[in-house]
Short mmCIF file of C-alpha atoms and ligand atoms in Angstrom, two decimals:
data_model
loop_
_atom_site.label_atom_id
_atom_site.label_comp_id
_atom_site.label_asym_id
_atom_site.label_seq_id
_atom_site.Cartn_x
_atom_site.Cartn_y
_atom_site.Cartn_z
CA MET A 462 88.82 87.62 106.32
CA ARG A 463 85.75 88.98 104.56
CA ILE A 464 85.23 92.01 102.40
CA ASP A 465 82.11 93.67 103.63
CA PRO A 466 80.78 96.17 102.59
CA PRO A 467 81.46 95.29 98.97
CA PRO A 468 84.65 96.77 97.55
CA ARG A 469 84.41 100.44 96.70
CA ILE A 470 84.98 101.21 93.07
CA SER A 471 86.21 104.72 92.48
CA PRO A 472 85.08 106.32 89.24
CA PRO A 473 85.41 105.51 86.44
CA ALA A 474 83.59 102.22 86.94
CA ALA A 475 85.39 98.95 86.23
CA PRO A 476 87.63 98.35 84.49
CA ALA A 477 89.28 101.48 85.83
CA GLY A 478 90.34 103.94 83.17
CA ALA A 479 88.81 101.99 80.31
CA ALA A 480 86.65 104.82 78.99
CA GLY A 481 85.25 104.60 75.49
CA ALA A 482 86.68 106.38 72.45
CA ALA A 483 84.01 109.06 72.60
CA GLY A 484 84.53 111.74 75.19
CA PRO A 485 86.31 114.98 75.78
CA ALA A 486 89.29 115.94 73.61
CA LEU A 487 92.86 115.55 74.83
CA GLU A 488 93.97 118.03 77.46
CA VAL A 489 97.29 119.41 76.25
CA GLU A 490 99.58 122.08 77.70
CA GLY A 491 102.35 123.80 75.77
CA ARG A 492 105.61 124.71 77.54
CA ALA A 493 104.55 123.17 80.82
CA SER A 494 106.77 123.38 83.89
CA LEU A 495 107.79 119.94 85.19
CA ARG A 496 109.23 121.26 88.46
CA THR A 497 106.32 120.10 90.57
CA PHE A 498 106.00 116.86 88.58
CA ASN A 499 109.38 115.43 89.65
CA THR A 500 110.15 114.60 93.28
CA PHE A 501 113.67 116.08 93.02
CA GLY A 502 111.97 119.44 92.26
CA LEU A 503 114.29 120.03 89.31
CA PRO A 504 113.50 122.80 86.82
CA ALA A 505 112.60 121.69 83.29
CA PHE A 506 109.86 122.33 80.76
CA ALA A 507 107.90 120.02 78.50
CA GLN A 508 107.27 121.48 75.06
CA THR A 509 104.05 119.47 75.03
CA LEU A 510 102.40 117.84 78.02
CA VAL A 511 99.35 115.63 77.57
CA HIS A 512 97.19 114.68 80.54
CA VAL A 513 96.30 111.01 80.02
CA ARG A 514 93.17 110.05 81.99
CA ASN A 515 92.13 106.81 80.30
CA VAL A 516 92.89 104.32 77.54
CA ALA A 517 90.96 106.42 75.02
CA ASP A 518 93.35 109.33 75.68
CA VAL A 519 96.32 107.07 74.88
CA ARG A 520 94.62 106.08 71.61
CA ARG A 521 93.99 109.75 70.79
CA VAL A 522 97.74 110.36 71.22
CA VAL A 523 98.55 107.39 68.96
CA ASP A 524 96.12 108.64 66.27
CA HIS A 525 97.15 112.29 66.57
CA PRO A 526 98.65 113.67 63.34
CA SER A 527 101.68 115.12 65.09
CA TYR A 528 102.00 113.48 68.56
CA GLY A 529 101.43 110.05 67.02
CA ARG A 530 104.81 110.06 65.32
CA SER A 531 106.76 112.03 67.96
CA ALA A 532 108.99 110.49 70.63
CA LYS A 533 107.14 110.07 73.93
CA PHE A 534 108.22 110.46 77.53
CA ILE A 535 105.99 108.76 80.08
CA LEU A 536 105.73 110.53 83.40
CA GLY A 537 104.13 108.97 86.47
CA GLY A 538 104.84 110.46 89.88
CA GLY A 539 108.27 111.69 88.72
CA SER A 540 109.94 109.86 91.61
CA ASN A 541 112.52 108.04 89.52
CA VAL A 542 113.77 110.68 87.12
CA VAL A 543 116.54 113.30 87.06
CA LEU A 544 115.64 116.06 84.62
CA THR A 545 118.77 117.82 83.36
CA ARG A 546 117.11 119.66 80.45
CA ASP A 547 113.79 120.52 78.83
CA VAL A 548 111.96 117.57 77.36
CA ASN A 549 111.31 117.73 73.61
CA ALA A 550 109.48 114.40 73.48
CA VAL A 551 105.73 114.59 74.04
CA VAL A 552 105.29 114.11 77.79
CA LEU A 553 102.41 111.82 78.71
CA LYS A 554 101.40 112.59 82.27
CA ILE A 555 99.61 109.45 83.42
CA GLU A 556 96.53 110.29 85.47
CA ILE A 557 94.50 107.09 85.06
CA MET A 558 92.62 106.59 88.32
CA GLY A 559 90.43 103.95 89.93
CA ARG A 560 91.02 100.99 92.24
CA ARG A 561 89.04 97.91 93.04
CA VAL A 562 89.18 94.42 94.49
CA VAL A 563 88.87 92.29 91.36
CA GLU A 564 88.60 88.87 92.85
CA GLU A 565 88.61 87.08 96.17
CA ARG A 566 90.02 83.60 95.51
CA PRO A 567 90.74 80.93 98.13
CA ASP A 568 94.47 81.39 97.51
CA ALA A 569 94.63 85.17 96.95
CA TRP A 570 92.98 88.56 96.72
CA VAL A 571 93.47 90.22 93.35
CA VAL A 572 93.43 94.02 93.50
CA GLU A 573 93.68 96.47 90.62
CA ALA A 574 94.51 100.14 90.28
CA GLY A 575 94.82 102.71 87.53
CA ALA A 576 98.41 103.64 86.73
CA GLY A 577 97.96 107.21 87.96
CA GLU A 578 96.98 106.25 91.50
CA ASN A 579 99.45 107.21 94.23
CA TRP A 580 101.28 104.02 95.30
CA HIS A 581 101.26 104.64 99.06
CA ASP A 582 97.56 105.60 99.09
CA PHE A 583 96.84 102.40 97.19
CA VAL A 584 98.75 100.30 99.74
CA ALA A 585 96.78 101.94 102.58
CA TRP A 586 93.51 101.37 100.67
CA THR A 587 94.22 97.63 100.21
CA LEU A 588 94.61 97.31 103.99
CA ASP A 589 91.33 99.20 104.49
CA GLN A 590 89.67 96.67 102.17
CA GLY A 591 90.97 93.80 104.34
CA CYS A 592 93.54 92.72 101.74
CA PRO A 593 97.01 92.57 103.36
CA GLY A 594 100.26 91.83 101.53
CA LEU A 595 101.65 95.18 100.39
CA GLU A 596 102.44 96.59 103.86
CA ASN A 597 106.24 96.23 103.47
CA LEU A 598 106.02 98.52 100.42
CA ALA A 599 104.39 101.40 102.33
CA LEU A 600 105.52 104.99 101.74
CA ILE A 601 107.41 104.33 98.51
CA PRO A 602 106.98 107.52 96.49
CA GLY A 603 105.50 107.39 93.00
CA THR A 604 102.50 105.99 91.20
CA VAL A 605 101.02 102.53 90.72
CA GLY A 606 102.03 102.58 87.04
CA ALA A 607 105.66 103.28 87.90
CA ALA A 608 105.84 100.43 90.44
CA PRO A 609 106.35 97.63 87.88
CA VAL A 610 108.65 99.75 85.70
CA GLN A 611 111.38 99.60 88.33
CA ASN A 612 110.05 96.61 90.24
CA ILE A 613 109.95 98.59 93.49
CA GLY A 614 111.07 96.80 96.60
CA ALA A 615 111.63 97.32 100.30
CA TYR A 616 111.96 95.35 103.54
CA GLY A 617 112.04 91.92 101.95
CA VAL A 618 109.23 92.33 99.39
CA GLU A 619 109.49 93.23 95.73
CA LEU A 620 106.58 94.14 93.48
CA LYS A 621 107.21 91.01 91.40
CA ASP A 622 106.41 88.88 94.50
CA ARG A 623 102.85 90.28 94.47
CA PHE A 624 102.34 90.75 90.74
CA GLU A 625 99.39 89.33 88.81
CA SER A 626 99.33 91.23 85.49
CA LEU A 627 99.20 94.66 83.89
CA ASP A 628 97.54 96.26 80.90
CA ALA A 629 99.58 98.46 78.60
CA VAL A 630 98.84 100.31 75.38
CA ASP A 631 101.32 100.08 72.52
CA LEU A 632 102.18 103.63 71.42
CA VAL A 633 102.53 102.65 67.77
CA THR A 634 99.54 100.40 67.19
CA GLY A 635 97.23 101.56 70.01
CA ARG A 636 96.68 97.91 70.89
CA VAL A 637 96.06 96.96 74.54
CA VAL A 638 98.12 94.03 75.80
CA THR A 639 97.97 92.20 79.12
CA LEU A 640 101.35 91.07 80.43
CA ASP A 641 102.08 88.60 83.22
CA ALA A 642 105.19 88.61 85.42
CA ALA A 643 107.27 86.50 83.03
CA ALA A 644 106.48 88.86 80.14
CA CYS A 645 107.52 91.90 82.23
CA ARG A 646 111.02 90.39 82.80
CA PHE A 647 111.37 91.75 86.29
CA GLY A 648 114.85 92.13 87.75
CA TYR A 649 116.34 94.05 90.63
CA ARG A 650 114.86 97.58 90.12
CA ASP A 651 114.39 96.60 86.49
CA SER A 652 111.81 95.44 83.92
CA LEU A 653 111.10 95.42 80.20
CA PHE A 654 109.62 98.91 80.63
CA LYS A 655 113.05 100.32 81.51
CA ARG A 656 114.54 98.66 78.43
CA HIS A 657 112.83 97.57 75.18
CA LEU A 658 109.49 99.16 76.00
CA ALA A 659 110.82 102.48 77.39
CA GLY A 660 108.74 105.25 75.80
CA LYS A 661 106.94 102.70 73.61
CA SER A 662 104.17 101.44 75.81
CA VAL A 663 101.94 103.04 78.45
CA ILE A 664 100.95 101.01 81.50
CA THR A 665 97.29 101.73 82.23
CA GLN A 666 96.22 99.19 84.89
CA VAL A 667 98.15 97.07 87.35
CA ARG A 668 96.77 93.98 89.12
CA LEU A 669 98.40 92.51 92.21
CA ARG A 670 97.93 89.10 93.78
CA LEU A 671 98.02 89.11 97.57
CA PRO A 672 98.44 85.52 98.79
CA ARG A 673 96.01 83.97 101.30
CA PRO A 674 96.53 83.11 104.01
CA TRP A 675 98.54 86.24 104.69
CA VAL A 676 102.08 85.54 105.93
CA PRO A 677 104.06 88.45 107.39
CA VAL A 678 107.50 89.21 105.96
CA LEU A 679 109.63 90.14 108.95
CA GLY A 680 113.12 88.91 108.06
CA TYR A 681 114.52 92.39 107.50
CA LEU A 682 116.78 93.47 110.36
CA GLU A 683 114.96 96.72 111.12
CA LEU A 684 111.60 94.97 111.32
CA GLU A 685 113.05 92.33 113.64
CA ARG A 686 114.30 95.21 115.77
CA LYS A 687 110.77 96.69 115.94
CA ARG A 688 109.45 93.29 116.97
CA ALA A 689 111.99 93.05 119.78
CA GLU A 690 111.37 96.65 120.93
CA THR A 691 107.59 96.33 121.05
CA GLY A 692 107.44 92.73 122.21
CA MET A 693 104.82 92.10 119.49
CA THR A 694 105.75 88.66 118.24
CA HIS A 695 102.76 88.38 115.87
CA PRO A 696 102.18 91.84 114.41
CA ASP A 697 99.28 92.24 112.00
CA ALA A 698 99.62 93.83 108.56
CA ARG A 699 98.55 97.27 109.82
CA THR A 700 101.27 97.18 112.49
CA ILE A 701 103.91 96.23 109.93
CA PHE A 702 102.64 99.06 107.71
CA ASP A 703 103.09 101.49 110.63
CA TRP A 704 106.58 100.10 111.40
CA VAL A 705 107.70 100.46 107.77
CA CYS A 706 106.37 104.03 107.68
CA SER A 707 108.24 104.95 110.86
CA ILE A 708 111.50 103.28 109.71
CA ARG A 709 111.33 105.10 106.36
CA ARG A 710 110.41 108.45 107.93
CA ALA A 711 113.39 108.16 110.30
CA LYS A 712 115.99 107.79 107.58
CA LEU A 713 114.58 108.84 104.22
CA PRO A 714 113.71 112.44 103.37
CA ASP A 715 110.09 113.30 102.54
CA PRO A 716 110.15 114.51 98.91
CA ALA A 717 107.45 117.07 99.79
CA ALA A 718 110.00 118.75 102.10
CA ILE A 719 113.40 117.88 100.55
CA GLY A 720 113.64 117.05 96.84
CA ASN A 721 114.98 113.53 96.21
CA ALA A 722 114.35 110.34 94.22
CA GLY A 723 114.88 107.70 96.91
CA SER A 724 117.95 105.49 96.54
CA PHE A 725 120.09 107.11 93.86
CA PHE A 726 122.23 104.05 93.12
CA LYS A 727 121.45 100.35 92.89
CA ASN A 728 123.16 98.06 95.36
CA PRO A 729 125.97 96.51 93.27
CA VAL A 730 126.30 92.76 92.88
CA VAL A 731 129.83 91.31 92.77
CA SER A 732 131.35 87.85 92.54
CA ALA A 733 132.20 85.98 95.76
CA GLU A 734 135.88 86.34 94.88
CA GLN A 735 135.62 90.11 94.41
CA CYS A 736 133.76 90.36 97.72
CA ARG A 737 136.43 88.34 99.58
CA ASP A 738 139.02 90.68 98.14
CA ILE A 739 137.13 93.77 99.40
CA ILE A 740 136.48 92.19 102.82
CA GLY A 741 140.22 91.55 103.06
CA ARG A 742 140.76 95.30 102.86
CA ASP A 743 137.51 96.51 104.48
CA PRO A 744 136.24 93.86 106.92
CA GLU A 745 133.30 96.09 107.94
CA ILE A 746 131.67 96.16 104.49
CA VAL A 747 127.91 95.46 104.60
CA HIS A 748 127.18 92.59 102.22
CA TYR A 749 124.44 90.04 101.56
CA PRO A 750 125.26 86.68 99.90
CA LEU A 751 122.70 85.82 97.19
CA PRO A 752 121.41 82.33 96.36
CA ASP A 753 123.36 82.20 93.07
CA GLY A 754 126.72 82.62 94.85
CA THR A 755 127.14 86.32 94.03
CA VAL A 756 127.13 88.98 96.75
CA LYS A 757 125.12 92.19 97.00
CA LEU A 758 126.97 95.11 98.59
CA ALA A 759 125.28 98.03 100.36
CA ALA A 760 125.92 101.02 98.09
CA GLY A 761 125.01 103.33 100.99
CA TRP A 762 127.83 101.83 103.03
CA LEU A 763 130.34 102.24 100.17
CA ILE A 764 129.38 105.91 99.68
CA ASP A 765 129.43 106.53 103.43
CA ALA A 766 132.86 104.89 103.69
CA CYS A 767 134.14 107.35 101.08
CA GLY A 768 133.07 110.20 103.38
CA TRP A 769 130.15 111.55 101.33
CA LYS A 770 127.35 111.48 103.90
CA GLY A 771 126.03 115.01 104.51
CA LYS A 772 128.31 116.57 101.86
CA THR A 773 127.09 119.28 99.47
CA VAL A 774 128.32 120.06 95.95
CA GLY A 775 126.68 123.09 94.37
CA ARG A 776 123.03 122.89 95.37
CA ALA A 777 122.91 119.09 95.45
CA GLY A 778 123.89 116.98 98.43
CA VAL A 779 124.11 113.59 100.08
CA TYR A 780 121.41 113.07 102.71
CA GLU A 781 122.69 113.18 106.29
CA LYS A 782 120.91 110.02 107.45
CA GLN A 783 121.33 107.77 104.38
CA ALA A 784 124.25 108.16 101.97
CA LEU A 785 122.38 106.36 99.16
CA VAL A 786 119.97 109.28 98.82
CA LEU A 787 120.95 112.43 96.92
CA VAL A 788 118.95 115.56 97.72
CA ASN A 789 118.15 118.94 96.27
CA ARG A 790 119.43 121.43 98.86
CA GLY A 791 117.21 124.09 97.26
CA GLY A 792 117.07 125.39 93.70
CA ALA A 793 119.40 122.71 92.30
CA HIS A 794 119.60 122.11 88.57
CA GLY A 795 119.60 118.54 87.28
CA SER A 796 123.18 118.95 86.08
CA GLU A 797 124.29 119.61 89.67
CA VAL A 798 122.75 116.33 90.80
CA VAL A 799 124.50 114.52 87.95
CA THR A 800 127.85 116.21 88.76
CA LEU A 801 127.55 115.07 92.38
CA ALA A 802 126.55 111.55 91.29
CA ARG A 803 129.60 111.30 89.01
CA ALA A 804 131.94 112.48 91.77
CA ILE A 805 130.51 109.78 94.07
CA GLN A 806 130.86 107.12 91.36
CA GLU A 807 134.49 108.10 90.80
CA SER A 808 135.41 108.01 94.45
CA VAL A 809 133.70 104.63 95.05
CA TYR A 810 135.42 103.24 91.96
CA GLY A 811 138.75 104.65 93.08
CA ARG A 812 138.55 103.05 96.49
CA PHE A 813 136.65 99.79 95.86
CA GLY A 814 136.90 99.23 92.09
CA ILE A 815 133.09 99.09 91.89
CA ARG A 816 130.98 101.02 89.40
CA LEU A 817 127.75 102.25 90.94
CA GLU A 818 124.78 102.31 88.60
CA PRO A 819 122.14 105.05 89.05
CA GLU A 820 118.62 103.88 89.83
CA PRO A 821 116.66 106.82 88.38
CA VAL A 822 116.44 107.58 84.68
CA ILE A 823 118.63 110.57 83.78
CA VAL A 824 117.08 112.74 81.07
N1 LIG B 1182 124.51 102.08 105.28
C1 LIG B 1182 125.57 102.78 105.77
N2 LIG B 1182 125.61 104.13 105.56
C2 LIG B 1182 124.61 104.77 104.91
C3 LIG B 1182 123.56 104.06 104.39
C4 LIG B 1182 123.50 102.68 104.60
O1 LIG B 1182 126.48 102.24 106.38
O2 LIG B 1182 124.71 106.00 104.77
C5 LIG B 1182 124.41 100.64 105.56
C6 LIG B 1182 123.30 100.39 106.58
O3 LIG B 1182 123.77 100.45 107.87
C7 LIG B 1182 122.83 99.02 106.22
C8 LIG B 1182 123.14 98.90 104.75
O4 LIG B 1182 124.02 99.95 104.40
O5 LIG B 1182 123.57 98.04 106.92
C9 LIG B 1182 121.90 98.93 103.89
O6 LIG B 1182 121.16 100.11 104.12
P1 LIG B 1182 119.57 100.10 104.20
O7 LIG B 1182 119.11 99.03 105.08
O8 LIG B 1182 119.13 101.50 104.49
O9 LIG B 1182 119.09 99.70 102.77
P2 LIG B 1182 119.64 100.10 101.36
O10 LIG B 1182 120.34 98.95 100.77
O11 LIG B 1182 120.36 101.39 101.44
C10 LIG B 1182 117.54 99.26 100.04
C11 LIG B 1182 116.69 99.82 98.93
C12 LIG B 1182 115.67 100.81 99.49
C13 LIG B 1182 114.79 100.07 100.49
C14 LIG B 1182 115.70 99.48 101.60
C15 LIG B 1182 114.91 98.64 102.56
C16 LIG B 1182 118.06 99.81 96.92
C17 LIG B 1182 118.87 100.62 95.96
N3 LIG B 1182 117.52 100.49 97.95
O12 LIG B 1182 118.26 100.37 100.56
O13 LIG B 1182 114.84 101.24 98.42
O14 LIG B 1182 113.84 100.94 101.07
O15 LIG B 1182 116.72 98.65 101.01
O16 LIG B 1182 114.55 97.43 101.96
O17 LIG B 1182 117.90 98.61 96.73
C18 LIG B 1182 114.62 102.95 96.79
O18 LIG B 1182 114.81 102.08 95.93
O19 LIG B 1182 114.42 104.16 96.46
C19 LIG B 1182 114.69 102.59 98.20
C20 LIG B 1182 114.62 103.52 99.16
#
């Protein structure tokens, strides 16, 4: 596959977002509403919100006489956060743009994007450039910079499977570091950025490695179903992209229409013995044995089995088509979402003895 015309480079020119120290001053807002900056649509204010458009802006924050020493809260697309109160930490709204094909190697295409780019638009753009490999991750809400933080995954592909490296700026020293996959310590919906580096480091650029030749990932049941329905035994990347979009649209709410943060809980992993015990009582339980002998259980199934699907508590609810997704029924406060989440955790624990762990960060 060739890349012709040459890859488009959106401004700023390569490397994306790496503007010099000179330039316009920081753009700062006081008492800024975060309602439209979180996909749940929860009401909260930032005392101070800084629009971060490039590396130089991050350095200006680090060197700032007051923001430099303050706690920081890094906000991407707001698709993995539950805001229960106003944020006193300095909110860094990451708006670093730009995307480019960095390298076309015999074994892979390497693509790069600024952390503020919309993830789904980036996936679509890579396909337009003739670089397949991210199609299974279509329509995941959020930004490119947030993708490694929680190691996003769907339909048999995780970000870590396509990861090359990222650049991040240390919020104490202002130093730029480049981290590879091992350094990011990716886990299931987890990375160093959710732990040790939370609030301490800003991801500015992400590079992904898309293996050549392209091999489709079709093992996931719903994709197999699409293959059987359409009779397309060898779908191309664009077709898989379209299938993933239609599967997601059929069962996940569009955050633009119904506030939500995707899966609210992680799928719990239990020992084989614990799983056998549960199967003894609930033979229908949806479970996936993992290579290390443990078993992943479908949290959506557990919640559904406890009768939560479609239920509403206050102004928060459980989505009708997928019990793993909590939604804002309109005007909900973050505390209502948390109250509902706790009630679900208690009932799943009561029936199955399993503690569900939330996926989004609760502030
Ligand atoms: N199920 C039910 N009832 C429900 C929901 C699910 O019985 O209300 C059953 C389904 O029938 C299915 C099983 O549970 O057999 C698993 O459901 P599904 O295939 O929808 O996937 P999931 O485990 O709920 C995970 C990811 C999603 C990702 C899909 C597809 C997590 C926490 N979630 O969901 O990621 O899109 O697989 O790969 O791992 C996200 O992280 O925000 C997200 C949407």
